[in-house]
PDB file of N, CA and C in Angstrom:
ATOM      1  N   MET X 264     100.931 106.972 102.845  1.00  0.00           N
ATOM      2  CA  MET X 264     101.214 105.658 102.257  1.00  0.00           C
ATOM      3  C   MET X 264     100.500 104.573 103.073  1.00  0.00           C
ATOM      4  N   ARG X 265      99.997 103.584 102.382  1.00  0.00           N
ATOM      5  CA  ARG X 265      99.325 102.461 103.021  1.00  0.00           C
ATOM      6  C   ARG X 265     100.345 101.563 103.714  1.00  0.00           C
ATOM      7  N   GLU X 266      99.941 100.979 104.829  1.00  0.00           N
ATOM      8  CA  GLU X 266     100.801 100.038 105.545  1.00  0.00           C
ATOM      9  C   GLU X 266     100.122  98.675 105.583  1.00  0.00           C
ATOM     10  N   ILE X 267     100.911  97.631 105.445  1.00  0.00           N
ATOM     11  CA  ILE X 267     100.393  96.262 105.495  1.00  0.00           C
ATOM     12  C   ILE X 267     100.059  95.926 106.947  1.00  0.00           C
ATOM     13  N   GLN X 268      98.978  95.205 107.149  1.00  0.00           N
ATOM     14  CA  GLN X 268      98.588  94.773 108.489  1.00  0.00           C
ATOM     15  C   GLN X 268      98.645  93.245 108.540  1.00  0.00           C
ATOM     16  N   LEU X 269      99.461  92.734 109.451  1.00  0.00           N
ATOM     17  CA  LEU X 269      99.636  91.294 109.596  1.00  0.00           C
ATOM     18  C   LEU X 269      98.428  90.666 110.271  1.00  0.00           C
ATOM     19  N   LYS X 270      98.197  89.391 109.933  1.00  0.00           N
ATOM     20  CA  LYS X 270      97.105  88.584 110.515  1.00  0.00           C
ATOM     21  C   LYS X 270      95.735  89.184 110.215  1.00  0.00           C
ATOM     22  N   ARG X 271      95.632  89.850 109.081  1.00  0.00           N
ATOM     23  CA  ARG X 271      94.373  90.454 108.644  1.00  0.00           C
ATOM     24  C   ARG X 271      94.016  89.906 107.267  1.00  0.00           C
ATOM     25  N   VAL X 272      92.743  90.022 106.922  1.00  0.00           N
ATOM     26  CA  VAL X 272      92.226  89.508 105.652  1.00  0.00           C
ATOM     27  C   VAL X 272      92.188  90.627 104.615  1.00  0.00           C
ATOM     28  N   TYR X 273      92.674  90.298 103.424  1.00  0.00           N
ATOM     29  CA  TYR X 273      92.664  91.213 102.287  1.00  0.00           C
ATOM     30  C   TYR X 273      91.884  90.574 101.142  1.00  0.00           C
ATOM     31  N   ARG X 274      91.241  91.420 100.367  1.00  0.00           N
ATOM     32  CA  ARG X 274      90.513  90.961  99.172  1.00  0.00           C
ATOM     33  C   ARG X 274      91.332  91.352  97.955  1.00  0.00           C
ATOM     34  N   HIS X 275      91.591  90.356  97.083  1.00  0.00           N
ATOM     35  CA  HIS X 275      92.248  90.617  95.807  1.00  0.00           C
ATOM     36  C   HIS X 275      91.224  91.247  94.878  1.00  0.00           C
ATOM     37  N   PHE X 276      91.664  92.095  93.973  1.00  0.00           N
ATOM     38  CA  PHE X 276      90.729  92.809  93.116  1.00  0.00           C
ATOM     39  C   PHE X 276      89.896  91.890  92.218  1.00  0.00           C
ATOM     40  N   LYS X 277      90.319  90.640  92.060  1.00  0.00           N
ATOM     41  CA  LYS X 277      89.522  89.686  91.267  1.00  0.00           C
ATOM     42  C   LYS X 277      88.492  88.962  92.130  1.00  0.00           C
ATOM     43  N   GLY X 278      88.501  89.222  93.458  1.00  0.00           N
ATOM     44  CA  GLY X 278      87.424  88.743  94.305  1.00  0.00           C
ATOM     45  C   GLY X 278      87.743  87.772  95.416  1.00  0.00           C
ATOM     46  N   ASP X 279      88.883  87.085  95.376  1.00  0.00           N
ATOM     47  CA  ASP X 279      89.185  86.104  96.423  1.00  0.00           C
ATOM     48  C   ASP X 279      89.815  86.767  97.650  1.00  0.00           C
ATOM     49  N   TYR X 280      89.801  86.029  98.764  1.00  0.00           N
ATOM     50  CA  TYR X 280      90.277  86.539 100.054  1.00  0.00           C
ATOM     51  C   TYR X 280      91.539  85.809 100.498  1.00  0.00           C
ATOM     52  N   TYR X 281      92.409  86.567 101.188  1.00  0.00           N
ATOM     53  CA  TYR X 281      93.710  86.068 101.617  1.00  0.00           C
ATOM     54  C   TYR X 281      94.031  86.591 103.014  1.00  0.00           C
ATOM     55  N   LEU X 282      94.695  85.756 103.799  1.00  0.00           N
ATOM     56  CA  LEU X 282      95.156  86.144 105.126  1.00  0.00           C
ATOM     57  C   LEU X 282      96.640  86.466 105.046  1.00  0.00           C
ATOM     58  N   VAL X 283      97.008  87.673 105.421  1.00  0.00           N
ATOM     59  CA  VAL X 283      98.426  88.042 105.448  1.00  0.00           C
ATOM     60  C   VAL X 283      99.043  87.424 106.693  1.00  0.00           C
ATOM     61  N   GLU X 284      99.982  86.517 106.481  1.00  0.00           N
ATOM     62  CA  GLU X 284     100.631  85.800 107.584  1.00  0.00           C
ATOM     63  C   GLU X 284     101.806  86.582 108.164  1.00  0.00           C
ATOM     64  N   ASP X 285     102.689  87.088 107.278  1.00  0.00           N
ATOM     65  CA  ASP X 285     103.902  87.738 107.767  1.00  0.00           C
ATOM     66  C   ASP X 285     104.603  88.446 106.617  1.00  0.00           C
ATOM     67  N   LEU X 286     105.739  89.052 106.928  1.00  0.00           N
ATOM     68  CA  LEU X 286     106.619  89.658 105.936  1.00  0.00           C
ATOM     69  C   LEU X 286     107.937  88.906 105.974  1.00  0.00           C
ATOM     70  N   ALA X 287     108.624  88.835 104.840  1.00  0.00           N
ATOM     71  CA  ALA X 287     109.911  88.149 104.759  1.00  0.00           C
ATOM     72  C   ALA X 287     110.832  88.915 103.807  1.00  0.00           C
ATOM     73  N   HIS X 288     112.136  88.797 104.053  1.00  0.00           N
ATOM     74  CA  HIS X 288     113.126  89.445 103.189  1.00  0.00           C
ATOM     75  C   HIS X 288     113.770  88.417 102.274  1.00  0.00           C
ATOM     76  N   ASP X 289     113.986  88.793 101.026  1.00  0.00           N
ATOM     77  CA  ASP X 289     114.738  87.962 100.093  1.00  0.00           C
ATOM     78  C   ASP X 289     116.197  87.962 100.547  1.00  0.00           C
ATOM     79  N   SER X 290     116.796  86.786 100.666  1.00  0.00           N
ATOM     80  CA  SER X 290     118.162  86.678 101.193  1.00  0.00           C
ATOM     81  C   SER X 290     119.211  87.275 100.253  1.00  0.00           C
ATOM     82  N   GLU X 291     118.903  87.370  98.972  1.00  0.00           N
ATOM     83  CA  GLU X 291     119.875  87.897  98.008  1.00  0.00           C
ATOM     84  C   GLU X 291     119.741  89.405  97.814  1.00  0.00           C
ATOM     85  N   THR X 292     118.502  89.885  97.726  1.00  0.00           N
ATOM     86  CA  THR X 292     118.278  91.296  97.396  1.00  0.00           C
ATOM     87  C   THR X 292     117.829  92.141  98.577  1.00  0.00           C
ATOM     88  N   GLY X 293     117.316  91.492  99.625  1.00  0.00           N
ATOM     89  CA  GLY X 293     116.781  92.218 100.759  1.00  0.00           C
ATOM     90  C   GLY X 293     115.363  92.723 100.533  1.00  0.00           C
ATOM     91  N   GLU X 294     114.818  92.457  99.326  1.00  0.00           N
ATOM     92  CA  GLU X 294     113.462  92.925  99.018  1.00  0.00           C
ATOM     93  C   GLU X 294     112.459  92.318  99.992  1.00  0.00           C
ATOM     94  N   LEU X 295     111.489  93.123 100.386  1.00  0.00           N
ATOM     95  CA  LEU X 295     110.469  92.696 101.333  1.00  0.00           C
ATOM     96  C   LEU X 295     109.313  92.028 100.592  1.00  0.00           C
ATOM     97  N   TYR X 296     108.894  90.856 101.097  1.00  0.00           N
ATOM     98  CA  TYR X 296     107.795  90.081 100.513  1.00  0.00           C
ATOM     99  C   TYR X 296     106.676  89.903 101.526  1.00  0.00           C
ATOM    100  N   VAL X 297     105.457  89.817 101.024  1.00  0.00           N
ATOM    101  CA  VAL X 297     104.294  89.493 101.842  1.00  0.00           C
ATOM    102  C   VAL X 297     104.082  87.990 101.744  1.00  0.00           C
ATOM    103  N   VAL X 298     103.910  87.334 102.885  1.00  0.00           N
ATOM    104  CA  VAL X 298     103.590  85.901 102.942  1.00  0.00           C
ATOM    105  C   VAL X 298     102.107  85.832 103.268  1.00  0.00           C
ATOM    106  N   TYR X 299     101.325  85.234 102.370  1.00  0.00           N
ATOM    107  CA  TYR X 299      99.878  85.223 102.572  1.00  0.00           C
ATOM    108  C   TYR X 299      99.270  83.882 102.193  1.00  0.00           C
ATOM    109  N   ARG X 300      98.100  83.590 102.768  1.00  0.00           N
ATOM    110  CA  ARG X 300      97.437  82.303 102.604  1.00  0.00           C
ATOM    111  C   ARG X 300      96.092  82.488 101.927  1.00  0.00           C
ATOM    112  N   LYS X 301      95.826  81.622 100.938  1.00  0.00           N
ATOM    113  CA  LYS X 301      94.515  81.616 100.283  1.00  0.00           C
ATOM    114  C   LYS X 301      93.461  81.182 101.292  1.00  0.00           C
ATOM    115  N   LEU X 302      92.329  81.845 101.286  1.00  0.00           N
ATOM    116  CA  LEU X 302      91.231  81.447 102.166  1.00  0.00           C
ATOM    117  C   LEU X 302      90.161  80.709 101.362  1.00  0.00           C
ATOM    118  N   TYR X 303      90.618  79.857 100.475  1.00  0.00           N
ATOM    119  CA  TYR X 303      89.756  79.004  99.657  1.00  0.00           C
ATOM    120  C   TYR X 303      90.600  77.834  99.172  1.00  0.00           C
ATOM    121  N   GLY X 304      89.947  76.845  98.606  1.00  0.00           N
ATOM    122  CA  GLY X 304      90.672  75.693  98.051  1.00  0.00           C
ATOM    123  C   GLY X 304      91.559  75.025  99.079  1.00  0.00           C
ATOM    124  N   ASP X 305      92.822  74.810  98.714  1.00  0.00           N
ATOM    125  CA  ASP X 305      93.748  74.091  99.598  1.00  0.00           C
ATOM    126  C   ASP X 305      94.390  74.975 100.666  1.00  0.00           C
ATOM    127  N   GLY X 306      94.050  76.270 100.693  1.00  0.00           N
ATOM    128  CA  GLY X 306      94.616  77.168 101.698  1.00  0.00           C
ATOM    129  C   GLY X 306      96.108  77.389 101.536  1.00  0.00           C
ATOM    130  N   GLY X 307      96.584  77.266 100.299  1.00  0.00           N
ATOM    131  CA  GLY X 307      98.010  77.371 100.019  1.00  0.00           C
ATOM    132  C   GLY X 307      98.653  78.676 100.458  1.00  0.00           C
ATOM    133  N   LEU X 308      99.956  78.594 100.701  1.00  0.00           N
ATOM    134  CA  LEU X 308     100.760  79.725 101.135  1.00  0.00           C
ATOM    135  C   LEU X 308     101.482  80.312  99.922  1.00  0.00           C
ATOM    136  N   TRP X 309     101.469  81.645  99.816  1.00  0.00           N
ATOM    137  CA  TRP X 309     102.045  82.342  98.670  1.00  0.00           C
ATOM    138  C   TRP X 309     102.912  83.496  99.142  1.00  0.00           C
ATOM    139  N   ILE X 310     103.776  83.982  98.252  1.00  0.00           N
ATOM    140  CA  ILE X 310     104.541  85.194  98.527  1.00  0.00           C
ATOM    141  C   ILE X 310     104.442  86.119  97.324  1.00  0.00           C
ATOM    142  N   ARG X 311     104.590  87.415  97.602  1.00  0.00           N
ATOM    143  CA  ARG X 311     104.546  88.424  96.551  1.00  0.00           C
ATOM    144  C   ARG X 311     105.327  89.631  97.077  1.00  0.00           C
ATOM    145  N   PRO X 312     106.072  90.321  96.214  1.00  0.00           N
ATOM    146  CA  PRO X 312     106.767  91.520  96.682  1.00  0.00           C
ATOM    147  C   PRO X 312     105.781  92.504  97.322  1.00  0.00           C
ATOM    148  N   LEU X 313     106.182  93.092  98.447  1.00  0.00           N
ATOM    149  CA  LEU X 313     105.326  94.046  99.143  1.00  0.00           C
ATOM    150  C   LEU X 313     104.879  95.166  98.210  1.00  0.00           C
ATOM    151  N   SER X 314     105.785  95.661  97.388  1.00  0.00           N
ATOM    152  CA  SER X 314     105.442  96.757  96.477  1.00  0.00           C
ATOM    153  C   SER X 314     104.320  96.358  95.527  1.00  0.00           C
ATOM    154  N   MET X 315     104.319  95.126  95.060  1.00  0.00           N
ATOM    155  CA  MET X 315     103.268  94.642  94.163  1.00  0.00           C
ATOM    156  C   MET X 315     101.966  94.414  94.940  1.00  0.00           C
ATOM    157  N   PHE X 316     102.074  93.832  96.120  1.00  0.00           N
ATOM    158  CA  PHE X 316     100.891  93.568  96.945  1.00  0.00           C
ATOM    159  C   PHE X 316     100.131  94.862  97.229  1.00  0.00           C
ATOM    160  N   MET X 317     100.848  95.930  97.479  1.00  0.00           N
ATOM    161  CA  MET X 317     100.244  97.205  97.851  1.00  0.00           C
ATOM    162  C   MET X 317      99.942  98.111  96.649  1.00  0.00           C
ATOM    163  N   SER X 318     100.248  97.664  95.451  1.00  0.00           N
ATOM    164  CA  SER X 318     100.097  98.517  94.271  1.00  0.00           C
ATOM    165  C   SER X 318      98.643  98.712  93.852  1.00  0.00           C
ATOM    166  N   LYS X 319      98.444  99.733  93.027  1.00  0.00           N
ATOM    167  CA  LYS X 319      97.121 100.014  92.477  1.00  0.00           C
ATOM    168  C   LYS X 319      96.817  99.039  91.347  1.00  0.00           C
ATOM    169  N   VAL X 320      95.527  98.806  91.120  1.00  0.00           N
ATOM    170  CA  VAL X 320      95.077  97.971  90.007  1.00  0.00           C
ATOM    171  C   VAL X 320      95.376  98.718  88.710  1.00  0.00           C
ATOM    172  N   ASP X 321      95.855  97.992  87.714  1.00  0.00           N
ATOM    173  CA  ASP X 321      96.082  98.566  86.382  1.00  0.00           C
ATOM    174  C   ASP X 321      94.722  98.756  85.717  1.00  0.00           C
ATOM    175  N   LYS X 322      94.210  99.981  85.745  1.00  0.00           N
ATOM    176  CA  LYS X 322      92.862 100.269  85.230  1.00  0.00           C
ATOM    177  C   LYS X 322      92.788 100.196  83.710  1.00  0.00           C
ATOM    178  N   GLU X 323      93.916 100.252  83.029  1.00  0.00           N
ATOM    179  CA  GLU X 323      93.904 100.067  81.573  1.00  0.00           C
ATOM    180  C   GLU X 323      93.646  98.599  81.251  1.00  0.00           C
ATOM    181  N   LYS X 324      94.257  97.722  82.017  1.00  0.00           N
ATOM    182  CA  LYS X 324      94.095  96.282  81.810  1.00  0.00           C
ATOM    183  C   LYS X 324      92.800  95.764  82.427  1.00  0.00           C
ATOM    184  N   TYR X 325      92.389  96.326  83.553  1.00  0.00           N
ATOM    185  CA  TYR X 325      91.186  95.891  84.281  1.00  0.00           C
ATOM    186  C   TYR X 325      90.287  97.104  84.560  1.00  0.00           C
ATOM    187  N   PRO X 326      89.688  97.688  83.525  1.00  0.00           N
ATOM    188  CA  PRO X 326      88.902  98.918  83.700  1.00  0.00           C
ATOM    189  C   PRO X 326      87.654  98.755  84.567  1.00  0.00           C
ATOM    190  N   ASN X 327      87.152  97.550  84.707  1.00  0.00           N
ATOM    191  CA  ASN X 327      85.924  97.329  85.475  1.00  0.00           C
ATOM    192  C   ASN X 327      86.173  96.903  86.914  1.00  0.00           C
ATOM    193  N   SER X 328      87.420  96.925  87.343  1.00  0.00           N
ATOM    194  CA  SER X 328      87.729  96.527  88.720  1.00  0.00           C
ATOM    195  C   SER X 328      87.103  97.524  89.691  1.00  0.00           C
ATOM    196  N   PRO X 329      86.358  97.022  90.697  1.00  0.00           N
ATOM    197  CA  PRO X 329      85.747  97.921  91.671  1.00  0.00           C
ATOM    198  C   PRO X 329      86.743  98.455  92.706  1.00  0.00           C
ATOM    199  N   GLN X 330      87.932  97.843  92.784  1.00  0.00           N
ATOM    200  CA  GLN X 330      88.928  98.237  93.778  1.00  0.00           C
ATOM    201  C   GLN X 330      89.955  99.178  93.177  1.00  0.00           C
ATOM    202  N   GLU X 331      90.503 100.032  94.040  1.00  0.00           N
ATOM    203  CA  GLU X 331      91.588 100.912  93.625  1.00  0.00           C
ATOM    204  C   GLU X 331      92.928 100.185  93.700  1.00  0.00           C
ATOM    205  N   TYR X 332      93.068  99.308  94.734  1.00  0.00           N
ATOM    206  CA  TYR X 332      94.330  98.609  94.965  1.00  0.00           C
ATOM    207  C   TYR X 332      94.210  97.120  94.687  1.00  0.00           C
ATOM    208  N   ARG X 333      95.344  96.507  94.351  1.00  0.00           N
ATOM    209  CA  ARG X 333      95.392  95.069  94.047  1.00  0.00           C
ATOM    210  C   ARG X 333      94.834  94.247  95.208  1.00  0.00           C
ATOM    211  N   PHE X 334      95.258  94.553  96.438  1.00  0.00           N
ATOM    212  CA  PHE X 334      94.736  93.905  97.646  1.00  0.00           C
ATOM    213  C   PHE X 334      94.235  95.002  98.573  1.00  0.00           C
ATOM    214  N   GLU X 335      93.024  94.828  99.104  1.00  0.00           N
ATOM    215  CA  GLU X 335      92.467  95.808 100.025  1.00  0.00           C
ATOM    216  C   GLU X 335      92.049  95.135 101.318  1.00  0.00           C
ATOM    217  N   LEU X 336      92.415  95.767 102.426  1.00  0.00           N
ATOM    218  CA  LEU X 336      92.100  95.279 103.760  1.00  0.00           C
ATOM    219  C   LEU X 336      90.589  95.192 103.940  1.00  0.00           C
ATOM    220  N   GLN X 337      90.137  94.114 104.561  1.00  0.00           N
ATOM    221  CA  GLN X 337      88.712  93.901 104.799  1.00  0.00           C
ATOM    222  C   GLN X 337      88.402  94.046 106.279  1.00  0.00           C
ATOM    223  N   GLU X 338      87.308  94.686 106.576  1.00  0.00           N
ATOM    224  CA  GLU X 338      86.815  94.791 107.941  1.00  0.00           C
ATOM    225  C   GLU X 338      85.733  93.732 108.089  1.00  0.00           C
ATOM    226  N   ILE X 339      86.042  92.682 108.825  1.00  0.00           N
ATOM    227  CA  ILE X 339      85.122  91.552 108.977  1.00  0.00           C
ATOM    228  C   ILE X 339      84.631  91.534 110.424  1.00  0.00           C
ATOM    229  N   SER X 340      83.346  91.728 110.596  1.00  0.00           N
ATOM    230  CA  SER X 340      82.795  91.753 111.954  1.00  0.00           C
ATOM    231  C   SER X 340      82.500  90.333 112.443  1.00  0.00           C
ATOM    232  N   SER X 341      82.495  90.200 113.745  1.00  0.00           N
ATOM    233  CA  SER X 341      82.257  88.917 114.385  1.00  0.00           C
ATOM    234  C   SER X 341      80.765  88.571 114.357  1.00  0.00           C
ATOM    235  N   LYS X 342      80.435  87.373 113.955  1.00  0.00           N
ATOM    236  CA  LYS X 342      79.065  86.892 113.997  1.00  0.00           C
ATOM    237  C   LYS X 342      78.647  86.594 115.427  1.00  0.00           C
ATOM    238  N   ALA X 343      79.611  86.297 116.301  1.00  0.00           N
ATOM    239  CA  ALA X 343      79.344  85.956 117.696  1.00  0.00           C
ATOM    240  C   ALA X 343      79.346  87.198 118.602  1.00  0.00           C
ATOM    241  N   GLY X 344      79.591  88.347 118.005  1.00  0.00           N
ATOM    242  CA  GLY X 344      79.570  89.578 118.776  1.00  0.00           C
ATOM    243  C   GLY X 344      80.849  89.911 119.506  1.00  0.00           C
ATOM    244  N   HIS X 345      81.966  89.369 119.069  1.00  0.00           N
ATOM    245  CA  HIS X 345      83.261  89.645 119.725  1.00  0.00           C
ATOM    246  C   HIS X 345      83.917  90.859 119.114  1.00  0.00           C
TER     247      HIS X 345
END
């Protein structure tokens, strides 16, 4: 099973990038949510259930998606050599 990595960048299957900030629990249900920030526009903060964040792309609805998962971890190398 895939595990979420905090403070890392993920690519949404539609192409935009997001920074996973943290995980949070719903106070009523206890469901685990991913707290993530858009890396474009206003840099807004969003939440989504962990199960949805880690789910596979619906290939019937999006047959041309190049990704297997809704959000995929990105390996971003340092331009400064760090």
